[in-house]
Short mmCIF file of C-alpha atoms in Angstrom, two decimals:
data_model
loop_
_atom_site.label_atom_id
_atom_site.label_comp_id
_atom_site.label_asym_id
_atom_site.label_seq_id
_atom_site.Cartn_x
_atom_site.Cartn_y
_atom_site.Cartn_z
CA MET X 29 -26.76 51.47 -32.16
CA SER X 30 -26.52 48.08 -30.07
CA LYS X 31 -28.79 45.15 -29.17
CA VAL X 32 -29.03 44.27 -25.52
CA LEU X 33 -30.43 41.32 -23.85
CA VAL X 34 -31.63 42.12 -19.98
CA ILE X 35 -32.33 39.27 -17.74
CA GLY X 36 -34.69 39.59 -14.78
CA ALA X 37 -37.92 41.35 -14.35
CA GLY X 38 -37.95 43.08 -11.08
CA GLY X 39 -37.89 46.61 -10.15
CA VAL X 40 -34.09 47.12 -11.06
CA SER X 41 -34.79 45.61 -14.53
CA SER X 42 -37.63 47.82 -15.13
CA VAL X 43 -36.02 51.02 -14.37
CA ALA X 44 -32.97 49.83 -16.45
CA VAL X 45 -35.06 48.96 -19.63
CA HIS X 46 -37.07 52.29 -19.17
CA LYS X 47 -33.71 54.23 -19.16
CA MET X 48 -32.40 52.17 -21.93
CA ALA X 49 -35.32 52.96 -24.17
CA MET X 50 -34.91 56.55 -23.11
CA ASN X 51 -31.35 56.46 -24.69
CA ALA X 52 -32.45 54.66 -28.01
CA GLY X 53 -29.25 56.33 -29.66
CA ILE X 54 -27.19 53.73 -27.84
CA PHE X 55 -29.76 50.86 -27.04
CA SER X 56 -31.39 50.58 -30.42
CA ASP X 57 -32.80 46.98 -29.89
CA ILE X 58 -33.92 45.81 -26.24
CA HIS X 59 -34.78 42.17 -25.34
CA LEU X 60 -35.86 41.21 -21.94
CA ALA X 61 -36.14 37.63 -20.34
CA SER X 62 -37.07 36.19 -17.03
CA ARG X 63 -38.77 32.93 -15.57
CA THR X 64 -42.07 34.97 -15.78
CA LYS X 65 -42.80 36.35 -19.06
CA SER X 66 -45.80 38.15 -17.89
CA LYS X 67 -43.49 40.25 -15.89
CA CYS X 68 -41.48 41.04 -18.85
CA ASP X 69 -44.69 41.82 -20.90
CA ALA X 70 -45.81 44.30 -18.14
CA ILE X 71 -42.38 46.07 -18.32
CA ALA X 72 -42.46 46.23 -21.92
CA ALA X 73 -46.12 47.77 -21.96
CA SER X 74 -44.97 50.34 -19.63
CA VAL X 75 -42.02 51.30 -21.85
CA LYS X 76 -44.13 51.48 -24.78
CA GLN X 77 -46.56 53.69 -23.00
CA ARG X 78 -43.85 55.93 -21.55
CA THR X 79 -41.34 56.13 -24.61
CA GLY X 80 -42.94 54.60 -27.71
CA GLU X 81 -40.13 52.12 -27.80
CA GLU X 82 -40.53 48.43 -28.37
CA VAL X 83 -39.12 45.80 -25.98
CA SER X 84 -39.15 42.14 -27.07
CA THR X 85 -39.89 39.56 -24.43
CA TYR X 86 -39.01 35.97 -23.50
CA GLU X 87 -39.38 33.24 -20.69
CA ILE X 88 -36.08 31.61 -19.68
CA ASP X 89 -34.74 29.91 -16.45
CA ALA X 90 -31.30 31.80 -16.10
CA GLU X 91 -29.86 28.80 -14.41
CA GLU X 92 -30.60 26.70 -17.49
CA VAL X 93 -27.30 27.35 -19.37
CA PRO X 94 -27.96 25.20 -22.52
CA ALA X 95 -31.50 27.25 -22.94
CA LEU X 96 -30.09 30.61 -22.14
CA THR X 97 -26.96 29.89 -24.42
CA ASN X 98 -29.55 29.00 -27.07
CA LEU X 99 -31.50 32.27 -26.72
CA ILE X 100 -28.42 34.56 -26.52
CA ARG X 101 -27.05 32.78 -29.92
CA LYS X 102 -30.37 33.34 -31.34
CA LEU X 103 -30.72 37.04 -30.47
CA GLN X 104 -26.95 37.75 -30.86
CA PRO X 105 -26.86 40.80 -28.64
CA SER X 106 -23.70 43.03 -27.99
CA LEU X 107 -24.44 42.70 -24.33
CA VAL X 108 -26.16 40.41 -21.98
CA VAL X 109 -27.22 42.76 -18.79
CA ASN X 110 -27.69 40.42 -15.80
CA LEU X 111 -30.28 41.95 -13.38
CA ALA X 112 -31.78 38.52 -12.08
CA LEU X 113 -30.79 36.95 -8.57
CA PRO X 114 -27.01 37.14 -7.40
CA TYR X 115 -26.81 33.27 -7.31
CA GLN X 116 -27.57 33.07 -11.11
CA ASP X 117 -24.42 35.09 -11.97
CA LEU X 118 -22.22 32.29 -12.77
CA PRO X 119 -24.80 30.37 -14.94
CA ILE X 120 -25.33 33.44 -16.94
CA MET X 121 -21.73 34.24 -17.23
CA ASP X 122 -21.23 30.51 -18.40
CA ALA X 123 -23.96 31.12 -21.18
CA CYS X 124 -22.13 34.25 -22.30
CA LEU X 125 -18.98 32.63 -22.58
CA ALA X 126 -20.47 29.75 -24.56
CA ALA X 127 -22.40 32.30 -26.94
CA GLY X 128 -19.62 34.70 -27.14
CA VAL X 129 -21.33 37.94 -25.67
CA ASP X 130 -20.06 40.43 -23.05
CA TYR X 131 -21.49 40.29 -19.68
CA LEU X 132 -22.76 43.07 -17.00
CA ASP X 133 -24.49 42.52 -13.66
CA THR X 134 -25.07 44.61 -10.45
CA ALA X 135 -24.31 42.31 -7.49
CA ASN X 136 -21.73 39.57 -6.98
CA TYR X 137 -22.34 35.82 -6.88
CA GLU X 138 -23.47 34.53 -3.77
CA PRO X 139 -24.17 30.45 -3.35
CA LYS X 140 -27.81 29.71 -2.24
CA GLU X 141 -26.82 27.58 0.66
CA GLU X 142 -24.61 30.38 2.28
CA ALA X 143 -25.17 34.22 2.66
CA ARG X 144 -21.40 34.83 1.66
CA PHE X 145 -20.84 37.67 -0.69
CA GLU X 146 -17.32 37.31 -2.46
CA TYR X 147 -15.98 38.17 -5.86
CA LYS X 148 -13.70 35.12 -5.91
CA TRP X 149 -16.11 32.99 -7.95
CA GLN X 150 -16.53 35.71 -10.59
CA TRP X 151 -12.86 36.86 -10.38
CA ALA X 152 -12.03 33.23 -11.18
CA TYR X 153 -13.49 33.71 -14.91
CA HIS X 154 -11.06 36.41 -15.64
CA GLU X 155 -8.83 34.18 -17.87
CA ARG X 156 -11.74 32.49 -19.66
CA PHE X 157 -13.10 35.94 -20.75
CA LYS X 158 -9.82 37.31 -21.54
CA GLU X 159 -9.01 34.25 -23.76
CA SER X 160 -12.55 34.54 -25.44
CA GLY X 161 -11.91 38.38 -26.00
CA LEU X 162 -14.82 39.13 -24.05
CA MET X 163 -15.51 41.64 -21.36
CA ALA X 164 -17.68 41.08 -18.03
CA LEU X 165 -18.37 44.00 -15.86
CA LEU X 166 -19.21 43.29 -12.28
CA GLY X 167 -21.21 45.48 -9.89
CA SER X 168 -22.56 48.23 -11.91
CA GLY X 169 -25.39 49.28 -9.47
CA PHE X 170 -25.23 52.02 -6.90
CA ASP X 171 -23.59 50.14 -4.07
CA PRO X 172 -21.67 48.24 -5.39
CA GLY X 173 -20.87 50.49 -8.42
CA VAL X 174 -21.42 54.02 -8.14
CA THR X 175 -19.96 54.04 -4.66
CA SER X 176 -16.93 52.63 -6.25
CA VAL X 177 -16.90 55.13 -8.99
CA PHE X 178 -17.34 57.83 -6.47
CA THR X 179 -14.26 56.62 -4.74
CA MET X 180 -12.09 56.53 -7.67
CA TRP X 181 -13.31 60.12 -9.07
CA LEU X 182 -12.25 61.21 -5.51
CA LYS X 183 -8.86 59.70 -5.98
CA LYS X 184 -8.46 61.03 -9.55
CA HIS X 185 -9.46 64.61 -8.87
CA HIS X 186 -9.06 65.45 -5.12
CA LEU X 187 -6.98 62.81 -2.99
CA LYS X 188 -3.71 61.40 -3.90
CA THR X 189 -4.32 58.53 -1.44
CA ILE X 190 -7.33 57.30 0.54
CA CYS X 191 -6.66 56.38 3.99
CA THR X 192 -10.13 55.75 5.34
CA LEU X 193 -13.38 55.39 3.45
CA ASP X 194 -16.98 55.38 4.69
CA ILE X 195 -19.91 54.38 2.47
CA LEU X 196 -23.27 55.68 3.85
CA ASP X 197 -26.39 54.31 2.43
CA CYS X 198 -29.62 56.06 3.55
CA ASN X 199 -33.29 55.04 2.47
CA GLY X 200 -35.60 57.82 4.13
CA GLY X 201 -38.53 56.37 2.19
CA ASP X 202 -41.81 55.51 3.84
CA HIS X 203 -44.10 53.05 2.04
CA GLY X 204 -46.72 52.87 4.66
CA GLN X 205 -45.99 49.07 5.53
CA ALA X 206 -45.59 47.71 8.87
CA PHE X 207 -42.59 45.72 7.34
CA ALA X 208 -41.40 45.39 3.61
CA THR X 209 -38.23 45.34 1.73
CA ASN X 210 -37.25 47.79 -1.01
CA PHE X 211 -35.83 45.13 -3.12
CA ASN X 212 -35.78 41.30 -3.42
CA PRO X 213 -36.90 40.20 0.17
CA GLU X 214 -34.64 37.01 0.19
CA ILE X 215 -31.56 39.06 -1.06
CA ASN X 216 -32.30 41.89 1.25
CA ILE X 217 -32.72 39.79 4.39
CA ARG X 218 -29.66 37.47 3.58
CA GLU X 219 -27.74 40.51 3.34
CA VAL X 220 -28.74 42.24 6.58
CA THR X 221 -28.61 39.05 8.67
CA ALA X 222 -25.05 38.18 7.55
CA PRO X 223 -22.11 39.00 9.85
CA ALA X 224 -20.68 42.61 9.52
CA ARG X 225 -17.16 42.90 8.10
CA HIS X 226 -15.08 45.85 7.32
CA TRP X 227 -11.43 46.30 6.15
CA GLU X 228 -8.95 47.40 8.46
CA ASN X 229 -5.14 47.29 8.45
CA GLY X 230 -5.05 44.85 5.64
CA GLU X 231 -7.56 42.25 6.66
CA PHE X 232 -11.43 42.07 7.13
CA VAL X 233 -12.52 42.37 10.61
CA GLU X 234 -15.88 40.35 11.45
CA THR X 235 -18.61 41.44 13.79
CA PRO X 236 -22.00 40.32 14.75
CA ALA X 237 -24.75 41.46 12.36
CA MET X 238 -26.34 44.90 13.25
CA ALA X 239 -24.00 45.11 16.38
CA LYS X 240 -22.69 48.72 15.74
CA LYS X 241 -25.10 51.50 15.34
CA VAL X 242 -24.42 55.28 14.80
CA GLU X 243 -26.80 58.13 14.28
CA PHE X 244 -25.90 60.45 11.30
CA ASP X 245 -27.68 63.53 9.94
CA PHE X 246 -28.29 62.84 6.25
CA GLU X 247 -29.03 65.89 4.14
CA ALA X 248 -32.86 65.87 2.83
CA VAL X 249 -33.68 63.07 5.23
CA GLY X 250 -32.52 63.91 8.72
CA PRO X 251 -31.22 62.11 11.45
CA LYS X 252 -31.00 58.21 11.09
CA ASN X 253 -29.55 55.29 12.76
CA MET X 254 -27.21 53.37 10.35
CA TYR X 255 -25.72 50.22 11.07
CA LEU X 256 -22.40 48.74 10.26
CA MET X 257 -22.62 45.83 7.68
CA TYR X 258 -20.64 44.08 4.98
CA HIS X 259 -21.13 44.95 1.30
CA GLU X 260 -19.19 43.49 -1.61
CA GLU X 261 -17.58 46.81 -2.97
CA LEU X 262 -15.45 46.65 0.22
CA GLU X 263 -13.62 43.61 -1.14
CA SER X 264 -13.04 45.20 -4.57
CA LEU X 265 -12.20 48.55 -3.14
CA ALA X 266 -9.61 46.97 -0.78
CA ARG X 267 -8.13 45.49 -3.95
CA PHE X 268 -7.90 48.40 -6.27
CA VAL X 269 -7.12 51.03 -3.53
CA PRO X 270 -4.15 49.27 -1.71
CA GLU X 271 -3.07 52.05 0.46
CA MET X 272 -6.63 52.20 2.11
CA GLN X 273 -6.28 51.68 6.07
CA ARG X 274 -9.77 51.16 6.77
CA ALA X 275 -13.23 50.93 4.79
CA ARG X 276 -16.69 50.55 6.10
CA PHE X 277 -20.28 50.34 5.00
CA TRP X 278 -23.16 51.75 6.62
CA MET X 279 -26.84 51.16 5.90
CA THR X 280 -29.80 52.97 7.52
CA PHE X 281 -32.85 50.97 9.25
CA GLY X 282 -35.83 52.10 11.02
CA ASP X 283 -36.71 50.93 14.57
CA GLU X 284 -39.77 49.21 13.15
CA TYR X 285 -37.60 47.23 10.62
CA ILE X 286 -35.23 46.18 13.26
CA LYS X 287 -38.05 45.02 15.51
CA HIS X 288 -39.75 42.72 12.98
CA LEU X 289 -36.59 41.47 11.47
CA THR X 290 -35.56 40.51 15.01
CA VAL X 291 -38.74 38.53 15.54
CA LEU X 292 -38.49 36.82 12.19
CA GLN X 293 -34.96 35.75 13.16
CA ASN X 294 -36.09 34.40 16.50
CA VAL X 295 -38.69 32.43 15.14
CA GLY X 296 -36.60 30.91 12.28
CA MET X 297 -38.26 32.46 9.45
CA THR X 298 -34.88 33.95 7.88
CA ARG X 299 -33.35 30.64 7.91
CA ILE X 300 -32.03 29.70 4.30
CA ASP X 301 -31.57 25.68 5.07
CA PRO X 302 -34.57 23.53 4.10
CA ILE X 303 -37.08 22.19 6.42
CA LEU X 304 -39.50 19.54 6.17
CA TYR X 305 -43.25 20.86 6.11
CA GLN X 306 -46.02 18.48 5.20
CA GLY X 307 -43.81 16.14 3.59
CA LYS X 308 -42.25 18.72 1.42
CA GLU X 309 -38.88 20.53 1.65
CA ILE X 310 -39.39 24.39 1.89
CA ILE X 311 -36.76 27.12 2.74
CA PRO X 312 -38.25 29.56 5.35
CA LEU X 313 -36.81 32.66 3.94
CA GLN X 314 -38.26 31.91 0.68
CA PHE X 315 -41.71 31.40 2.00
CA LEU X 316 -41.29 34.70 3.86
CA LYS X 317 -40.55 36.16 0.47
CA ALA X 318 -43.81 34.91 -0.91
CA VAL X 319 -45.95 36.42 1.88
CA LEU X 320 -44.18 39.82 2.08
CA PRO X 321 -45.20 42.74 -0.16
CA GLU X 322 -43.63 42.66 -3.62
CA PRO X 323 -41.03 45.39 -3.92
CA SER X 324 -42.37 46.78 -7.21
CA SER X 325 -45.72 47.28 -5.54
CA LEU X 326 -44.37 49.73 -3.12
CA GLY X 327 -43.33 52.48 -5.84
CA GLU X 328 -46.82 54.24 -5.98
CA THR X 329 -46.98 54.76 -2.17
CA THR X 330 -43.34 55.46 -1.24
CA LYS X 331 -42.37 58.96 -0.32
CA GLY X 332 -39.19 60.49 0.86
CA LYS X 333 -35.65 60.46 -0.59
CA THR X 334 -32.53 58.14 -0.53
CA ASN X 335 -29.10 59.56 0.36
CA ILE X 336 -26.21 57.54 -0.71
CA GLY X 337 -22.44 58.54 -0.68
CA CYS X 338 -18.86 58.08 0.31
CA ILE X 339 -16.73 59.96 2.79
CA ALA X 340 -13.01 59.81 2.04
CA THR X 341 -9.96 61.15 4.03
CA GLY X 342 -6.37 61.04 2.67
CA GLU X 343 -3.57 63.03 1.35
CA ALA X 344 -4.70 66.01 -0.88
CA LEU X 345 -3.86 65.61 -4.57
CA ASP X 346 -2.62 69.40 -4.42
CA GLY X 347 -0.13 68.81 -1.56
CA SER X 348 -2.08 70.63 0.90
CA GLY X 349 -2.17 67.98 3.56
CA GLU X 350 -4.92 65.58 4.83
CA LYS X 351 -8.41 66.56 3.52
CA THR X 352 -11.75 64.84 3.77
CA PHE X 353 -14.57 64.74 0.93
CA TYR X 354 -18.19 63.74 0.95
CA ILE X 355 -19.59 62.90 -2.22
CA LYS X 356 -23.33 61.75 -2.66
CA ASN X 357 -26.45 61.46 -4.47
CA ILE X 358 -29.84 62.27 -3.27
CA CYS X 359 -32.83 60.79 -5.04
CA ASP X 360 -36.51 61.53 -4.66
CA HIS X 361 -38.78 58.39 -4.52
CA GLU X 362 -41.85 60.28 -6.11
CA ALA X 363 -39.75 61.61 -8.97
CA ALA X 364 -38.36 58.30 -9.69
CA TYR X 365 -41.77 56.52 -9.68
CA ALA X 366 -43.03 59.50 -11.99
CA GLU X 367 -40.27 58.74 -14.41
CA THR X 368 -40.20 54.95 -14.56
CA GLY X 369 -42.92 53.53 -12.42
CA ASN X 370 -40.51 52.45 -9.70
CA GLN X 371 -39.24 53.69 -6.07
CA ALA X 372 -35.91 55.35 -5.70
CA VAL X 373 -34.18 52.03 -4.41
CA SER X 374 -34.82 50.40 -7.73
CA TYR X 375 -34.12 53.70 -9.58
CA THR X 376 -30.61 54.07 -7.95
CA THR X 377 -29.64 50.49 -9.07
CA GLY X 378 -31.25 50.37 -12.59
CA VAL X 379 -29.75 53.74 -13.82
CA PRO X 380 -26.23 52.68 -13.02
CA ALA X 381 -26.91 49.33 -14.76
CA MET X 382 -27.85 51.22 -17.87
CA ILE X 383 -24.90 53.67 -17.59
CA GLY X 384 -22.43 50.83 -17.10
CA SER X 385 -23.87 49.14 -20.23
CA ALA X 386 -23.47 52.29 -22.08
CA MET X 387 -19.98 52.66 -21.07
CA MET X 388 -19.37 49.12 -22.55
CA LEU X 389 -21.46 49.55 -25.92
CA THR X 390 -19.98 52.89 -26.65
CA GLY X 391 -16.26 51.79 -26.08
CA ALA X 392 -15.78 54.33 -23.23
CA TRP X 393 -14.83 51.47 -20.96
CA ARG X 394 -13.22 48.44 -22.76
CA GLY X 395 -11.09 45.40 -21.96
CA GLU X 396 -11.06 41.70 -22.09
CA GLY X 397 -11.75 39.70 -18.96
CA VAL X 398 -13.43 40.28 -15.76
CA PHE X 399 -13.42 43.87 -14.45
CA ASN X 400 -14.63 45.91 -11.49
CA MET X 401 -15.92 49.47 -11.57
CA GLU X 402 -12.63 50.84 -10.04
CA GLN X 403 -10.59 49.59 -12.84
CA PHE X 404 -12.00 52.16 -15.32
CA ASP X 405 -11.87 56.16 -15.73
CA PRO X 406 -14.61 57.44 -13.76
CA ASP X 407 -15.14 60.84 -15.52
CA PRO X 408 -17.68 59.44 -18.33
CA PHE X 409 -19.71 57.59 -15.79
CA MET X 410 -19.77 60.51 -13.59
CA GLU X 411 -21.06 62.63 -16.48
CA MET X 412 -23.89 60.24 -17.49
CA LEU X 413 -24.99 60.21 -13.74
CA ASN X 414 -25.74 64.03 -13.90
CA SER X 415 -27.62 63.56 -17.13
CA GLN X 416 -29.55 60.52 -16.42
CA GLY X 417 -31.27 61.41 -13.15
CA LEU X 418 -28.73 60.81 -10.38
CA PRO X 419 -27.08 64.13 -10.08
CA TRP X 420 -24.23 64.17 -7.51
CA THR X 421 -22.41 66.96 -5.19
CA VAL X 422 -19.03 66.79 -3.51
CA GLU X 423 -18.07 68.89 -0.48
CA GLU X 424 -14.83 69.28 1.61
CA LEU X 425 -15.40 68.39 5.39
CA PRO X 426 -13.57 70.01 8.27
CA GLY X 427 -11.99 66.88 9.09
CA PRO X 428 -12.18 63.05 9.22
CA VAL X 429 -15.54 61.20 10.60
CA GLU X 430 -15.59 60.76 14.34
CA PHE X 431 -17.85 57.70 14.39
#
């Protein structure tokens, strides 16, 4: 029985809070805070209607460390769950250290002024958390998060070593919009337009954004174009699976998305540097975010499925030679919406955020310092995926991927 404070009130937060309320034996007292209290109130009302559980709400600017520290001290939660924006990670970690409370997030820190995704800023907090006797768990979403747990589960149960790893993220959903993002537009577009990087022979190799495209036939979705991108779990996987020779991340995008994004880039609307407009500084990407559909509004109209998984090749644990395994989850947008009022992209991140929180609160995963998902036993997390709406399957493939 534990008290938690969740920060952020987007779709991922909505899913996580709904799922926490559905597991009241672990999450006995749920508090929700964001810059816009009305969004917290809407989530709380939905949770009450769907589960009967109460959620207390607050207004807070996550970048105001003293105010956030005071709120944490007032509430005295066992855990702060950061589901706000990635560039708010460090202020929230600072507040957790000041208030003496454990920390969890779903995405690594990135500075506002540069679309650069690295763990170095958060890894630098390790000694401070360790000295305080506190735990910080980084990247407890799907990718990063579940994809890292998938990889370590394969290494524990099937592969002695992992030589190559490909992470495949497919969203086969259709929301009926000409152009919209399925999570925070600012973060999504920063991620997609950043240079691609993959791990190969002990170093990261950088290529232009969206330059490499491969078609792949996804179960329950069909053939889709997927693009080589950088994602932060490549950095942590390269650290915790040191024998890995190559690791890549792929994400699917439709032709219409690519066409619209290309135009927006060409006219400067994806810029993250400030420009002067009518005597005021604005950031074009933040203005674009304001005029695009709110991702949380897409749940009711989105149909189709997501398919996210890992294909790993390496030396078999049983000594039978080289083997390739494909482990994945398929999630239905309409089923996710029926359960929590959110589409599957939010669901596949919010559920792992809840499970990671449960791992910490129940003591299944414990430590002092800053940790990534790869550092803990994957089995209890994998068990909860099956019981909490994200069932997974694993199959042996005839051989390594050919792309």
